[in-house]
Tab-separated table of C-alpha atoms and ligand atoms in Angstrom:
chain	number	residue	atom	x	y	z
A	87	UNK	CA	9.277	-22.007	-14.184
A	88	UNK	CA	10.037	-18.304	-13.957
A	89	UNK	CA	11.273	-16.854	-10.667
A	90	UNK	CA	8.320	-14.479	-10.669
A	91	UNK	CA	4.978	-14.930	-12.370
A	92	UNK	CA	3.703	-11.362	-12.416
A	93	UNK	CA	0.294	-9.983	-13.392
A	94	UNK	CA	-0.048	-6.287	-14.134
A	95	UNK	CA	-3.275	-4.307	-14.189
A	96	UNK	CA	-2.552	-0.847	-15.552
A	97	UNK	CA	-6.118	0.230	-14.826
A	98	UNK	CA	-7.273	3.790	-15.401
A	99	UNK	CA	-5.856	7.244	-16.050
A	100	UNK	CA	-2.118	7.430	-15.449
A	101	UNK	CA	-2.085	3.832	-14.164
A	102	UNK	CA	-0.834	2.192	-17.387
A	103	UNK	CA	1.891	4.852	-17.843
A	104	UNK	CA	3.380	4.416	-14.382
A	105	UNK	CA	3.150	0.619	-14.617
A	106	UNK	CA	5.040	0.790	-17.947
A	107	UNK	CA	7.887	2.633	-16.261
A	108	UNK	CA	7.919	0.181	-13.364
A	109	UNK	CA	8.222	-2.671	-15.880
A	110	UNK	CA	11.112	-0.931	-17.629
A	111	UNK	CA	12.848	-0.666	-14.259
A	112	UNK	CA	12.082	-4.346	-13.640
A	113	UNK	CA	13.545	-5.281	-17.033
A	114	UNK	CA	16.735	-3.420	-16.120
A	115	UNK	CA	16.953	-4.980	-12.659
A	116	UNK	CA	15.978	-8.620	-13.198
A	117	UNK	CA	18.966	-9.777	-15.281
A	118	UNK	CA	21.366	-8.295	-12.727
A	119	UNK	CA	20.009	-10.743	-10.168
A	120	UNK	CA	19.621	-13.683	-12.526
A	121	UNK	CA	15.852	-13.402	-12.299
A	122	UNK	CA	13.469	-14.676	-14.934
A	123	UNK	CA	10.096	-12.975	-14.968
A	124	UNK	CA	6.874	-14.009	-16.701
A	125	UNK	CA	4.426	-11.168	-17.044
A	126	UNK	CA	0.835	-10.955	-18.098
A	127	UNK	CA	-1.016	-7.705	-18.595
A	128	UNK	CA	-4.687	-7.871	-17.629
A	129	UNK	CA	-7.229	-5.456	-19.111
A	130	UNK	CA	-9.317	-4.787	-15.996
A	131	UNK	CA	-10.416	-1.231	-15.305
A	132	UNK	CA	-12.787	1.520	-16.355
A	133	UNK	CA	-12.379	1.170	-20.116
A	134	UNK	CA	-13.369	-2.491	-20.072
A	135	UNK	CA	-16.240	-1.741	-17.701
A	136	UNK	CA	-17.640	0.869	-20.085
A	137	UNK	CA	-17.389	-1.590	-22.981
A	138	UNK	CA	-18.651	-4.754	-21.298
A	139	UNK	CA	-20.291	-3.759	-18.004
A	140	UNK	CA	-17.865	-6.054	-16.158
A	141	UNK	CA	-15.443	-4.908	-13.486
A	142	UNK	CA	-13.911	-8.087	-12.070
A	143	UNK	CA	-15.707	-11.423	-12.035
A	144	UNK	CA	-15.318	-14.215	-9.494
A	145	UNK	CA	-13.699	-16.356	-12.201
A	146	UNK	CA	-11.167	-13.638	-12.890
A	147	UNK	CA	-10.270	-13.451	-9.197
A	148	UNK	CA	-9.903	-17.242	-9.235
A	149	UNK	CA	-7.600	-16.958	-12.243
A	150	UNK	CA	-5.422	-14.386	-10.463
A	151	UNK	CA	-4.484	-17.018	-7.908
A	152	UNK	CA	-1.989	-18.552	-10.297
A	153	UNK	CA	0.228	-15.468	-10.218
A	154	UNK	CA	2.888	-14.768	-7.593
A	155	UNK	CA	2.070	-11.049	-7.366
A	156	UNK	CA	-0.025	-8.319	-8.953
A	157	UNK	CA	1.093	-4.769	-9.763
A	158	UNK	CA	-1.868	-2.404	-10.094
A	159	UNK	CA	-1.608	1.106	-11.569
A	160	UNK	CA	-4.736	3.012	-10.538
A	161	UNK	CA	-8.510	2.687	-10.560
A	162	UNK	CA	-11.229	5.291	-11.074
A	163	UNK	CA	-12.361	7.515	-13.923
A	164	UNK	CA	-14.734	10.459	-14.054
A	165	UNK	CA	-17.194	8.827	-16.480
A	166	UNK	CA	-17.777	5.863	-14.160
A	167	UNK	CA	-19.835	6.574	-11.000
A	168	UNK	CA	-17.712	6.725	-7.832
A	169	UNK	CA	-17.449	3.389	-6.071
A	170	UNK	CA	-18.053	1.116	-9.064
A	171	UNK	CA	-14.384	0.512	-9.854
A	172	UNK	CA	-13.072	1.146	-6.347
A	173	UNK	CA	-15.419	-1.411	-4.819
A	174	UNK	CA	-15.679	-3.727	-7.823
A	175	UNK	CA	-11.952	-4.002	-8.420
A	176	UNK	CA	-9.752	-2.767	-5.596
A	177	UNK	CA	-11.890	-3.706	-2.609
A	178	UNK	CA	-12.968	-6.962	-4.272
A	179	UNK	CA	-9.312	-7.933	-4.641
A	180	UNK	CA	-8.622	-7.018	-1.015
A	181	UNK	CA	-11.592	-9.016	0.285
A	182	UNK	CA	-11.635	-12.001	-2.055
A	183	UNK	CA	-7.891	-12.614	-1.807
A	184	UNK	CA	-7.992	-11.902	1.958
A	185	UNK	CA	-5.267	-9.274	1.693
A	186	UNK	CA	-5.541	-8.331	5.346
A	187	UNK	CA	-2.553	-6.009	5.588
A	188	UNK	CA	-2.134	-2.717	3.795
A	189	UNK	CA	1.530	-1.854	4.202
A	190	UNK	CA	2.446	1.771	3.573
A	191	UNK	CA	5.959	3.067	4.191
A	192	UNK	CA	6.236	6.776	4.943
A	193	UNK	CA	9.841	7.845	4.664
A	194	UNK	CA	11.107	11.243	3.588
A	195	UNK	CA	13.626	10.550	0.845
A	196	UNK	CA	16.847	12.545	0.507
A	197	UNK	CA	16.284	15.755	-1.467
A	198	UNK	CA	12.491	15.554	-1.442
A	199	UNK	CA	10.788	18.674	-0.073
A	200	UNK	CA	8.498	18.142	2.902
A	201	UNK	CA	5.920	20.826	3.725
A	202	UNK	CA	7.127	20.591	7.353
A	203	UNK	CA	9.724	23.238	8.180
A	204	UNK	CA	13.037	21.937	9.535
A	205	UNK	CA	12.301	18.231	9.135
A	206	UNK	CA	14.923	15.965	7.617
A	207	UNK	CA	14.829	12.369	6.372
A	208	UNK	CA	16.007	11.254	9.829
A	209	UNK	CA	12.837	12.755	11.347
A	210	UNK	CA	10.336	11.057	9.034
A	211	UNK	CA	10.842	7.337	8.668
A	212	UNK	CA	7.703	5.368	9.369
A	213	UNK	CA	6.093	2.120	8.419
A	214	UNK	CA	2.307	2.107	8.572
A	215	UNK	CA	0.342	-1.104	8.944
A	216	UNK	CA	-3.321	-0.650	8.048
A	217	UNK	CA	-5.856	-3.409	8.611
A	218	UNK	CA	-7.339	-4.003	5.168
A	219	UNK	CA	-10.412	-6.240	5.335
A	220	UNK	CA	-12.658	-5.046	8.170
A	221	UNK	CA	-14.147	-1.957	9.806
A	222	UNK	CA	-16.390	0.399	7.814
A	223	UNK	CA	-14.992	-1.084	4.610
A	224	UNK	CA	-16.983	-4.248	5.151
A	225	UNK	CA	-19.966	-2.325	3.812
A	226	UNK	CA	-22.361	-3.312	6.591
A	227	UNK	CA	-25.270	-0.917	7.012
A	228	UNK	CA	-28.096	0.429	4.971
A	229	UNK	CA	-30.604	3.155	4.229
A	230	UNK	CA	-34.282	3.081	4.986
A	231	UNK	CA	-37.315	5.368	4.695
A	232	UNK	CA	-35.667	7.112	1.774
A	233	UNK	CA	-37.298	10.303	0.645
A	234	UNK	CA	-39.006	10.883	4.004
A	235	UNK	CA	-37.922	13.190	6.808
A	236	UNK	CA	-37.306	10.024	8.825
A	237	UNK	CA	-34.727	8.652	6.443
A	238	UNK	CA	-31.977	6.732	8.189
A	239	UNK	CA	-28.529	5.587	7.090
A	240	UNK	CA	-26.194	3.361	9.061
A	241	UNK	CA	-22.622	2.321	8.357
A	242	UNK	CA	-21.188	-0.152	10.793
A	243	UNK	CA	-17.660	-0.485	12.063
A	244	UNK	CA	-16.759	-4.142	12.481
A	245	UNK	CA	-13.730	-5.526	14.268
A	246	UNK	CA	-13.191	-9.230	14.810
A	247	UNK	CA	-10.697	-10.583	17.335
A	248	UNK	CA	-9.276	-12.816	14.594
A	249	UNK	CA	-8.844	-9.914	12.157
A	250	UNK	CA	-7.427	-7.559	14.768
A	251	UNK	CA	-5.016	-10.116	16.167
A	252	UNK	CA	-3.532	-11.195	12.844
A	253	UNK	CA	-2.998	-7.560	11.888
A	254	UNK	CA	-1.381	-6.731	15.224
A	255	UNK	CA	0.916	-9.754	15.069
A	256	UNK	CA	2.060	-8.673	11.623
A	257	UNK	CA	2.675	-5.145	12.947
A	258	UNK	CA	4.676	-6.405	15.947
A	259	UNK	CA	6.799	-8.563	13.630
A	260	UNK	CA	7.368	-5.565	11.362
A	261	UNK	CA	8.288	-3.322	14.303
A	262	UNK	CA	10.638	-5.950	15.687
A	263	UNK	CA	12.482	-6.094	12.356
A	264	UNK	CA	13.147	-2.347	12.362
A	265	UNK	CA	16.052	-0.774	14.254
A	266	UNK	CA	13.911	1.308	16.645
A	267	UNK	CA	11.536	-1.550	17.483
A	268	UNK	CA	8.756	0.885	18.389
A	269	UNK	CA	5.070	0.353	17.632
A	270	UNK	CA	2.222	2.842	18.091
A	271	UNK	CA	-1.382	1.712	18.030
A	272	UNK	CA	-3.681	4.383	16.595
A	273	UNK	CA	-7.430	4.306	17.296
A	274	UNK	CA	-10.094	6.306	19.103
A	275	UNK	CA	-10.704	4.341	22.275
A	276	UNK	CA	-12.280	7.300	24.070
A	277	UNK	CA	-15.263	7.299	21.706
A	278	UNK	CA	-15.196	3.965	19.861
A	279	UNK	CA	-15.395	2.094	23.113
A	280	UNK	CA	-16.331	-1.218	21.490
A	281	UNK	CA	-14.048	-1.550	18.491
A	282	UNK	CA	-11.313	0.629	19.974
A	283	UNK	CA	-11.288	-1.321	23.202
A	284	UNK	CA	-11.014	-4.628	21.350
A	285	UNK	CA	-7.980	-3.295	19.456
A	286	UNK	CA	-6.464	-1.965	22.683
A	287	UNK	CA	-6.999	-5.215	24.625
A	288	UNK	CA	-5.574	-7.423	21.887
A	289	UNK	CA	-2.672	-4.988	21.428
A	290	UNK	CA	-1.738	-5.433	25.078
A	291	UNK	CA	-2.112	-9.206	24.908
A	292	UNK	CA	0.053	-9.538	21.804
A	293	UNK	CA	2.640	-7.110	23.226
A	294	UNK	CA	3.376	-9.752	25.865
A	295	UNK	CA	4.903	-11.928	23.127
A	296	UNK	CA	7.206	-9.114	21.975
A	297	UNK	CA	9.041	-7.875	25.092
A	298	UNK	CA	11.710	-6.166	22.965
A	299	UNK	CA	9.176	-3.961	21.117
A	300	UNK	CA	8.393	-0.658	22.829
A	301	UNK	CA	4.692	0.222	22.537
A	302	UNK	CA	2.631	3.363	22.603
A	303	UNK	CA	-1.003	4.306	21.971
A	304	UNK	CA	-2.309	7.502	20.316
A	305	UNK	CA	-5.837	8.591	19.557
A	306	UNK	CA	-6.189	9.150	15.822
A	307	UNK	CA	-6.769	12.906	16.140
A	308	UNK	CA	-3.646	13.305	18.248
A	309	UNK	CA	-1.769	11.161	15.740
A	310	UNK	CA	-2.711	13.605	12.965
A	311	UNK	CA	-1.364	16.467	15.068
A	312	UNK	CA	1.890	14.665	15.884
A	313	UNK	CA	2.419	13.623	12.262
A	314	UNK	CA	2.627	17.318	11.456
A	315	UNK	CA	4.297	18.645	14.616
A	316	UNK	CA	6.672	15.827	15.582
A	317	UNK	CA	6.721	12.933	13.114
A	318	UNK	CA	9.978	11.718	14.669
A	319	UNK	CA	7.779	10.165	17.391
A	320	UNK	CA	6.782	7.459	14.970
A	321	UNK	CA	8.529	4.313	13.813
A	322	UNK	CA	5.916	1.614	13.097
A	323	UNK	CA	2.204	2.434	13.347
A	324	UNK	CA	-0.731	0.085	13.294
A	325	UNK	CA	-4.372	1.013	12.914
A	326	UNK	CA	-7.758	-0.079	11.701
A	327	UNK	CA	-8.900	0.278	8.100
A	328	UNK	CA	-10.701	3.652	8.009
A	329	UNK	CA	-8.225	5.516	10.184
A	330	UNK	CA	-5.432	3.903	8.184
A	331	UNK	CA	-6.883	5.252	4.966
A	332	UNK	CA	-6.861	8.799	6.327
A	333	UNK	CA	-3.632	8.769	8.298
A	334	UNK	CA	-1.607	7.271	5.452
A	335	UNK	CA	-2.616	10.122	3.131
A	336	UNK	CA	-1.463	12.609	5.747
A	337	UNK	CA	1.772	10.681	6.153
A	338	UNK	CA	2.279	10.702	2.368
A	339	UNK	CA	1.802	14.472	2.356
A	340	UNK	CA	4.566	15.041	4.914
A	341	UNK	CA	6.848	12.828	2.810
A	342	UNK	CA	6.443	15.233	-0.110
A	343	UNK	CA	3.112	14.078	-1.493
A	344	UNK	CA	1.586	11.104	-3.232
A	345	UNK	CA	4.444	11.075	-5.729
A	346	UNK	CA	6.370	8.472	-3.813
A	347	UNK	CA	3.731	6.727	-1.665
A	348	UNK	CA	3.828	2.975	-2.228
A	349	UNK	CA	1.544	0.319	-0.857
A	350	UNK	CA	1.122	-3.401	-0.668
A	351	UNK	CA	-2.168	-5.165	-0.069
A	352	UNK	CA	-0.679	-8.227	1.520
A	353	UNK	CA	-1.525	-11.638	2.653
A	354	UNK	CA	1.956	-12.362	4.000
A	355	UNK	CA	1.190	-15.944	5.082
A	356	UNK	CA	2.923	-18.847	3.380
A	357	UNK	CA	-0.502	-20.422	2.776
A	358	UNK	CA	-2.057	-17.215	1.375
A	359	UNK	CA	-5.060	-17.723	-0.898
A	360	UNK	CA	-3.260	-16.026	-3.749
A	361	UNK	CA	-0.988	-13.157	-4.715
A	362	UNK	CA	-0.587	-9.873	-2.902
A	363	UNK	CA	-1.492	-6.717	-4.820
A	364	UNK	CA	0.885	-3.757	-4.912
A	365	UNK	CA	-0.207	-0.281	-5.986
A	366	UNK	CA	0.865	3.331	-5.734
A	367	UNK	CA	-1.387	5.155	-3.258
A	368	UNK	CA	-2.067	7.967	-5.741
A	369	UNK	CA	-5.193	7.796	-7.838
A	370	UNK	CA	-5.682	7.722	-11.586
A	371	UNK	CA	-5.161	11.516	-12.067
A	372	UNK	CA	-7.321	11.677	-15.237
A	373	UNK	CA	-6.407	15.351	-15.771
A	374	UNK	CA	-2.821	14.458	-16.672
A	375	UNK	CA	-3.408	10.990	-18.159
A	376	UNK	CA	-1.752	10.295	-21.497
A	377	UNK	CA	0.617	13.262	-21.218
A	378	UNK	CA	3.695	11.449	-19.905
A	379	UNK	CA	3.441	13.816	-16.924
A	380	UNK	CA	2.789	11.456	-14.003
A	381	UNK	CA	5.562	10.667	-11.561
A	382	UNK	CA	6.232	6.905	-11.657
A	383	UNK	CA	8.260	6.887	-8.404
A	384	UNK	CA	5.346	5.614	-6.290
A	385	UNK	CA	4.660	2.784	-8.727
A	386	UNK	CA	8.343	1.892	-8.884
A	387	UNK	CA	8.475	1.964	-5.072
A	388	UNK	CA	5.470	-0.380	-5.103
A	389	UNK	CA	7.385	-2.655	-7.473
A	390	UNK	CA	10.315	-2.660	-5.025
A	391	UNK	CA	7.918	-3.691	-2.260
A	392	UNK	CA	6.409	-6.331	-4.547
A	393	UNK	CA	9.825	-7.888	-5.133
A	394	UNK	CA	10.824	-7.760	-1.478
A	395	UNK	CA	7.563	-9.027	-0.017
A	396	UNK	CA	6.981	-11.699	-2.650
A	397	UNK	CA	10.580	-12.864	-2.243
A	398	UNK	CA	10.023	-13.182	1.508
A	399	UNK	CA	6.698	-14.990	1.193
A	400	UNK	CA	7.940	-17.424	-1.442
A	401	UNK	CA	11.377	-17.719	0.146
A	402	UNK	CA	13.234	-16.442	-2.931
A	403	UNK	CA	16.148	-14.300	-1.702
A	404	UNK	CA	17.003	-13.134	-5.251
A	405	UNK	CA	13.683	-11.316	-5.415
A	406	UNK	CA	14.379	-9.669	-2.053
A	407	UNK	CA	17.809	-8.547	-3.325
A	408	UNK	CA	16.261	-7.133	-6.504
A	409	UNK	CA	13.695	-5.231	-4.402
A	410	UNK	CA	16.521	-3.728	-2.383
A	411	UNK	CA	18.281	-2.642	-5.583
A	412	UNK	CA	15.144	-0.860	-6.825
A	413	UNK	CA	14.818	0.890	-3.457
A	414	UNK	CA	18.450	2.033	-3.699
A	415	UNK	CA	17.821	3.342	-7.215
A	416	UNK	CA	14.861	5.382	-5.926
A	417	UNK	CA	17.018	6.830	-3.130
A	418	UNK	CA	19.706	7.662	-5.703
A	419	UNK	CA	17.227	9.501	-7.943
A	420	UNK	CA	15.259	11.322	-5.239
A	421	UNK	CA	17.814	14.181	-4.842
A	422	UNK	CA	16.932	15.165	-8.446
A	423	UNK	CA	13.690	16.481	-6.967
A	424	UNK	CA	15.432	18.929	-4.619
A	425	UNK	CA	13.596	22.247	-4.695
A	426	UNK	CA	10.804	20.797	-6.862
A	427	UNK	CA	7.436	19.241	-6.199
A	428	UNK	CA	7.204	15.511	-6.747
A	429	UNK	CA	4.011	15.895	-8.768
A	430	UNK	CA	5.021	18.922	-10.826
A	431	UNK	CA	8.725	18.452	-11.182
A	432	UNK	CA	8.819	19.282	-14.885
A	433	UNK	CA	10.335	15.845	-15.489
A	434	UNK	CA	8.240	13.469	-17.558
A	435	UNK	CA	7.171	9.978	-16.596
A	436	UNK	CA	9.567	8.390	-19.107
A	437	UNK	CA	12.412	10.700	-18.121
A	438	UNK	CA	12.092	9.711	-14.464
A	439	UNK	CA	11.941	6.074	-15.628
A	440	UNK	CA	15.196	6.636	-17.567
A	441	UNK	CA	16.886	8.084	-14.494
A	442	UNK	CA	15.794	5.141	-12.368
A	443	UNK	CA	17.103	2.673	-14.927
A	444	UNK	CA	20.430	4.502	-15.002
A	445	UNK	CA	20.543	4.335	-11.217
A	446	UNK	CA	19.792	0.600	-11.270
A	447	UNK	CA	22.647	0.138	-13.728
A	448	UNK	CA	25.009	2.087	-11.479
A	449	UNK	CA	23.941	0.760	-8.087
A	450	UNK	CA	23.001	-2.882	-8.622
A	451	UNK	CA	25.654	-5.562	-8.751
A	452	UNK	CA	25.521	-7.478	-11.998
A	453	UNK	CA	25.818	-11.227	-11.679
A	454	UNK	CA	25.237	-13.133	-14.901
A	455	UNK	CA	21.905	-14.888	-15.171
A	456	UNK	CA	18.603	-15.397	-16.873
A	457	UNK	CA	16.785	-12.666	-18.738
A	458	UNK	CA	13.262	-11.317	-18.712
A	459	UNK	CA	10.511	-12.657	-20.891
A	460	UNK	CA	7.075	-11.140	-21.340
B	1245	IPM	C1	-6.672	3.757	-0.705
B	1245	IPM	C2	-7.859	4.332	-1.417
B	1245	IPM	C3	-8.980	3.316	-1.388
B	1245	IPM	C4	-9.342	3.085	0.075
B	1245	IPM	C5	-10.211	3.680	-2.209
B	1245	IPM	C6	-9.851	3.984	-3.649
B	1245	IPM	C7	-11.277	2.630	-2.131
B	1245	IPM	O1	-8.217	5.547	-0.862
B	1245	IPM	O2	-6.176	2.702	-1.138
B	1245	IPM	O3	-6.230	4.345	0.293
B	1245	IPM	O4	-10.166	3.818	0.625
B	1245	IPM	O5	-8.783	2.172	0.670
B	1246	MG	MG1	-6.896	6.230	0.624
């Protein structure tokens, strides 16, 4: 049995290109840690939908459960109506596999230009924990009396004690594992007095089990202001799904843009229903697809998270070590972007892949071991 049974879904637009580079980096890293990898590329995405009318069936989700992890490139294309692929693929994976955590690091890498004047990597080093299966994303609501002046639309925010508590416990564990041990809850308790208050109450209850973690609470609007004015306030943040969607884009922007924003849709439990799904936060960027122009850093950073998190969940330290090596390679390559934008650096997707591979070769230790098979 391979150490890692990996499924890849390149998806749409630049997705397949950035996944290709991530796999090249994986091929360079795995043998250095004696890791054998089985990989399967799955054809889900917009192209297949246009051909067959299928996005992702229940049987296909069932089938995914035999993999250890999934690396997803991007979903969405202009000739498919908005929502079809996002809901049918990405959100279906999140819900059906119960991937209740969306983990999004927000660290300014050395050399990368932040739009914030005078901020250094030491000032921007956050870990964001976004609840991933509840809130407005549940899709509860409806429209009635359409076409009349009395038309009504509702969209409901749902929070369950079970869903909130498991997310908060994960966030406290994550905060406890970081040097600062500081966790900020982000919500809007002054207006969302039902859902916000539930989050706040459970936050305080769970905090009792983590006396060494310092806690704070910010309203989401204030959080947006602080992310721009004083991001050094933040270490670990936890928030509900919709606010997490918005705040993590803002956090990516202060880290230099989407070019390096990684994410993991996780079910971190040992008895998880199936694999976690890792994806760069950026979209499919159809305008530059097929031009070797996308920056693969975010996808490679998602691969690093995939290795680390899957290694932890399956108790395979070699995977965790390999994830660390990929992270170090990214940190070694990031100064190349000094004075440039991450998304228009002039370096091609393959060229950045080459640099990362070189960095893996220079920074990773090289024990002898098994190779990579595909
Ligand atoms: C994200 C994206 C998705 C979300 C979309 C594509 C459904 O914006 O992963 O942040 O809203 O969660
Ligand atoms: Mg988003």
